[in-house]
One Martini backbone bead per residue (centre of mass of N, CA, C, O) as a GRO file, in nm:
protein
  172
    1MET     BB    1   0.087   0.062  -0.051
    2ALA     BB    2   0.338   0.263   0.023
    3ILE     BB    3   0.364   0.254  -0.299
    4TRP     BB    4   0.098   0.412  -0.372
    5TRP     BB    5   0.186   0.694  -0.226
    6VAL     BB    6   0.439   0.761  -0.394
    7LEU     BB    7   0.352   0.777  -0.644
    8ALA     BB    8   0.166   1.003  -0.595
    9SER     BB    9   0.376   1.202  -0.497
   10GLU     BB   10   0.554   1.183  -0.779
   11ILE     BB   11   0.305   1.272  -0.979
   12VAL     BB   12   0.276   1.556  -0.878
   13ILE     BB   13   0.583   1.654  -0.899
   14PHE     BB   14   0.588   1.587  -1.225
   15GLY     BB   15   0.288   1.702  -1.302
   16GLY     BB   16   0.402   2.002  -1.233
   17LEU     BB   17   0.654   2.012  -1.390
   18LEU     BB   18   0.519   1.933  -1.682
   19SER     BB   19   0.343   2.174  -1.689
   20VAL     BB   20   0.522   2.397  -1.647
   21TYR     BB   21   0.633   2.330  -1.923
   22LEU     BB   22   0.438   2.352  -2.105
   23MET     BB   23   0.331   2.655  -2.073
   24HIS     BB   24   0.619   2.762  -2.132
   25ARG     BB   25   0.624   2.646  -2.427
   26LEU     BB   26   0.372   2.786  -2.533
   27GLY     BB   27   0.495   3.079  -2.474
   28HIS     BB   28   0.801   3.021  -2.571
   29PRO     BB   29   0.890   2.975  -2.893
   30GLU     BB   30   1.226   3.024  -2.859
   31TRP     BB   31   1.255   2.717  -2.720
   32ALA     BB   32   1.365   2.578  -2.994
   33ALA     BB   33   1.615   2.643  -3.010
   34ALA     BB   34   1.749   2.550  -2.765
   35ALA     BB   35   1.630   2.234  -2.809
   36ALA     BB   36   1.795   2.196  -3.050
   37HIS     BB   37   2.061   2.102  -2.899
   38THR     BB   38   1.944   1.857  -2.823
   39GLN     BB   39   2.042   1.496  -2.791
   40THR     BB   40   1.841   1.266  -2.921
   41TRP     BB   41   2.001   0.980  -2.947
   42VAL     BB   42   2.079   0.999  -2.617
   43GLY     BB   43   1.777   0.992  -2.526
   44ALA     BB   44   1.725   0.717  -2.673
   45LEU     BB   45   1.933   0.548  -2.558
   46ASN     BB   46   1.825   0.582  -2.268
   47THR     BB   47   1.542   0.469  -2.329
   48PHE     BB   48   1.637   0.163  -2.380
   49VAL     BB   49   1.759   0.121  -2.133
   50LEU     BB   50   1.533   0.153  -1.965
   51LEU     BB   51   1.340  -0.045  -2.086
   52THR     BB   52   1.550  -0.280  -2.042
   53SER     BB   53   1.550  -0.273  -1.737
   54SER     BB   54   1.267  -0.356  -1.709
   55PHE     BB   55   1.261  -0.625  -1.822
   56THR     BB   56   1.396  -0.721  -1.609
   57ALA     BB   57   1.235  -0.665  -1.357
   58VAL     BB   58   1.042  -0.875  -1.477
   59LEU     BB   59   1.216  -1.106  -1.419
   60ALA     BB   60   1.254  -1.085  -1.139
   61HIS     BB   61   0.948  -1.117  -1.073
   62GLN     BB   62   0.935  -1.409  -1.178
   63ALA     BB   63   1.110  -1.524  -1.001
   64ALA     BB   64   1.020  -1.474  -0.745
   65GLU     BB   65   0.724  -1.612  -0.775
   66LYS     BB   66   0.889  -1.895  -0.772
   67GLY     BB   67   1.151  -1.863  -0.562
   68ASP     BB   68   1.428  -1.738  -0.711
   69GLY     BB   69   1.618  -1.547  -0.552
   70LYS     BB   70   1.893  -1.525  -0.716
   71LYS     BB   71   1.750  -1.463  -0.989
   72ALA     BB   72   1.632  -1.196  -0.880
   73ALA     BB   73   1.913  -1.075  -0.792
   74LYS     BB   74   2.046  -1.072  -1.088
   75LEU     BB   75   1.835  -0.922  -1.244
   76LEU     BB   76   1.857  -0.676  -1.048
   77GLY     BB   77   2.125  -0.596  -1.140
   78PHE     BB   78   2.070  -0.543  -1.442
   79THR     BB   79   1.907  -0.291  -1.373
   80ILE     BB   80   2.126  -0.153  -1.233
   81LEU     BB   81   2.321  -0.161  -1.494
   82GLY     BB   82   2.129   0.052  -1.624
   83ALA     BB   83   2.122   0.279  -1.440
   84CYS     BB   84   2.417   0.334  -1.485
   85THR     BB   85   2.408   0.385  -1.774
   86PHE     BB   86   2.227   0.633  -1.763
   87LEU     BB   87   2.407   0.801  -1.611
   88VAL     BB   88   2.644   0.808  -1.763
   89ILE     BB   89   2.535   0.922  -2.004
   90LYS     BB   90   2.452   1.171  -1.895
   91SER     BB   91   2.695   1.295  -1.799
   92PHE     BB   92   2.828   1.313  -2.070
   93GLU     BB   93   2.558   1.517  -2.165
   94TRP     BB   94   2.631   1.720  -1.985
   95ALA     BB   95   2.890   1.812  -2.024
   96ASN     BB   96   2.863   1.878  -2.344
   97GLU     BB   97   2.690   2.110  -2.258
   98ILE     BB   98   2.854   2.228  -2.039
   99SER     BB   99   3.092   2.339  -2.278
  100HIS     BB  100   2.885   2.482  -2.472
  101GLY     BB  101   2.691   2.661  -2.232
  102TYR     BB  102   2.448   2.476  -2.150
  103THR     BB  103   2.311   2.593  -1.852
  104ILE     BB  104   2.098   2.647  -1.602
  105THR     BB  105   2.141   2.971  -1.675
  106ALA     BB  106   2.120   3.051  -1.977
  107ASN     BB  107   1.794   2.968  -1.955
  108THR     BB  108   1.496   2.823  -1.912
  109PHE     BB  109   1.505   2.573  -2.058
  110TRP     BB  110   1.780   2.476  -1.904
  111SER     BB  111   1.629   2.491  -1.630
  112PHE     BB  112   1.419   2.272  -1.706
  113TYR     BB  113   1.615   2.031  -1.804
  114TYR     BB  114   1.789   2.001  -1.526
  115THR     BB  115   1.543   1.959  -1.332
  116ALA     BB  116   1.396   1.721  -1.496
  117ALA     BB  117   1.644   1.543  -1.520
  118GLY     BB  118   1.742   1.541  -1.236
  119LEU     BB  119   1.532   1.434  -1.069
  120HIS     BB  120   1.524   1.176  -1.226
  121ALA     BB  121   1.793   1.085  -1.145
  122LEU     BB  122   1.734   1.061  -0.834
  123HIS     BB  123   1.547   0.821  -0.879
  124VAL     BB  124   1.751   0.632  -1.015
  125ILE     BB  125   1.934   0.625  -0.778
  126ALA     BB  126   1.708   0.527  -0.566
  127GLY     BB  127   1.635   0.267  -0.707
  128ALA     BB  128   1.908   0.133  -0.699
  129ILE     BB  129   1.982   0.153  -0.396
  130ILE     BB  130   1.679  -0.025  -0.321
  131MET     BB  131   1.751  -0.257  -0.499
  132GLY     BB  132   2.003  -0.357  -0.376
  133TYR     BB  133   1.858  -0.433  -0.094
  134VAL     BB  134   1.669  -0.645  -0.231
  135ALA     BB  135   1.873  -0.814  -0.358
  136ILE     BB  136   2.009  -0.915  -0.107
  137ASP     BB  137   1.753  -1.047   0.025
  138ALA     BB  138   1.675  -1.249  -0.236
  139TYR     BB  139   1.953  -1.401  -0.226
  140ARG     BB  140   1.824  -1.495   0.073
  141GLY     BB  141   1.512  -1.542   0.032
  142ARG     BB  142   1.406  -1.270   0.120
  143GLU     BB  143   1.161  -1.063   0.065
  144LEU     BB  144   1.011  -1.151  -0.255
  145HIS     BB  145   0.773  -0.915  -0.239
  146ARG     BB  146   0.989  -0.640  -0.307
  147VAL     BB  147   1.037  -0.675  -0.596
  148GLU     BB  148   0.778  -0.564  -0.701
  149ILE     BB  149   0.786  -0.312  -0.583
  150ILE     BB  150   1.045  -0.216  -0.720
  151GLY     BB  151   0.949  -0.241  -0.973
  152ILE     BB  152   0.685  -0.018  -0.976
  153TYR     BB  153   0.922   0.180  -0.975
  154TRP     BB  154   1.082   0.142  -1.202
  155HIS     BB  155   0.838   0.206  -1.389
  156PHE     BB  156   0.777   0.486  -1.314
  157VAL     BB  157   1.034   0.613  -1.409
  158ASP     BB  158   1.012   0.521  -1.705
  159VAL     BB  159   0.750   0.672  -1.755
  160VAL     BB  160   0.886   0.971  -1.699
  161TRP     BB  161   1.074   0.944  -1.934
  162ILE     BB  162   0.870   0.889  -2.161
  163PHE     BB  163   0.794   1.225  -2.112
  164LEU     BB  164   1.076   1.357  -2.143
  165PHE     BB  165   1.172   1.290  -2.425
  166PRO     BB  166   0.973   1.456  -2.589
  167LEU     BB  167   1.005   1.743  -2.454
  168LEU     BB  168   1.339   1.774  -2.466
  169TYR     BB  169   1.410   1.644  -2.750
  170ILE     BB  170   1.173   1.647  -2.978
  171ALA     BB  171   1.039   1.910  -2.907
  172LYS     BB  172   1.145   2.199  -3.147
   0.00000   0.00000   0.00000
């Protein structure tokens, strides 16, 4: 039950952020010029990485349902690897953008870009850390029901990215 309260609060947070982004985007057509500097292929690559990590989370849930905690832990490890890959790609992307002068203070578009993507990245980090604890317990055959709960959270993180990707990378 607690996971649904967490997700509801997260929906409010990200829903508010995305609503403000959309209102500003519609009111400021000059954002298109700033958004043109985002690298769509990098965002697409990160989308692929997150969706792949969601697949391994589903497989981990299936293994936990069958009582195979070691397999569930191994698959959660692959999901964590996906989270780390996402963050490494994001860090290289941001380093490149910052080196070209697209910083959080460059203009309002980049402020929203870094705020939304940064908040999402914090959720990826939190999910990976929690998933690590769940994987340790799953490996020991304990608390296997938590594999499903962390999977639900991970799918939510992916869904948020599915909304962020077109807004930040495609709508130019």
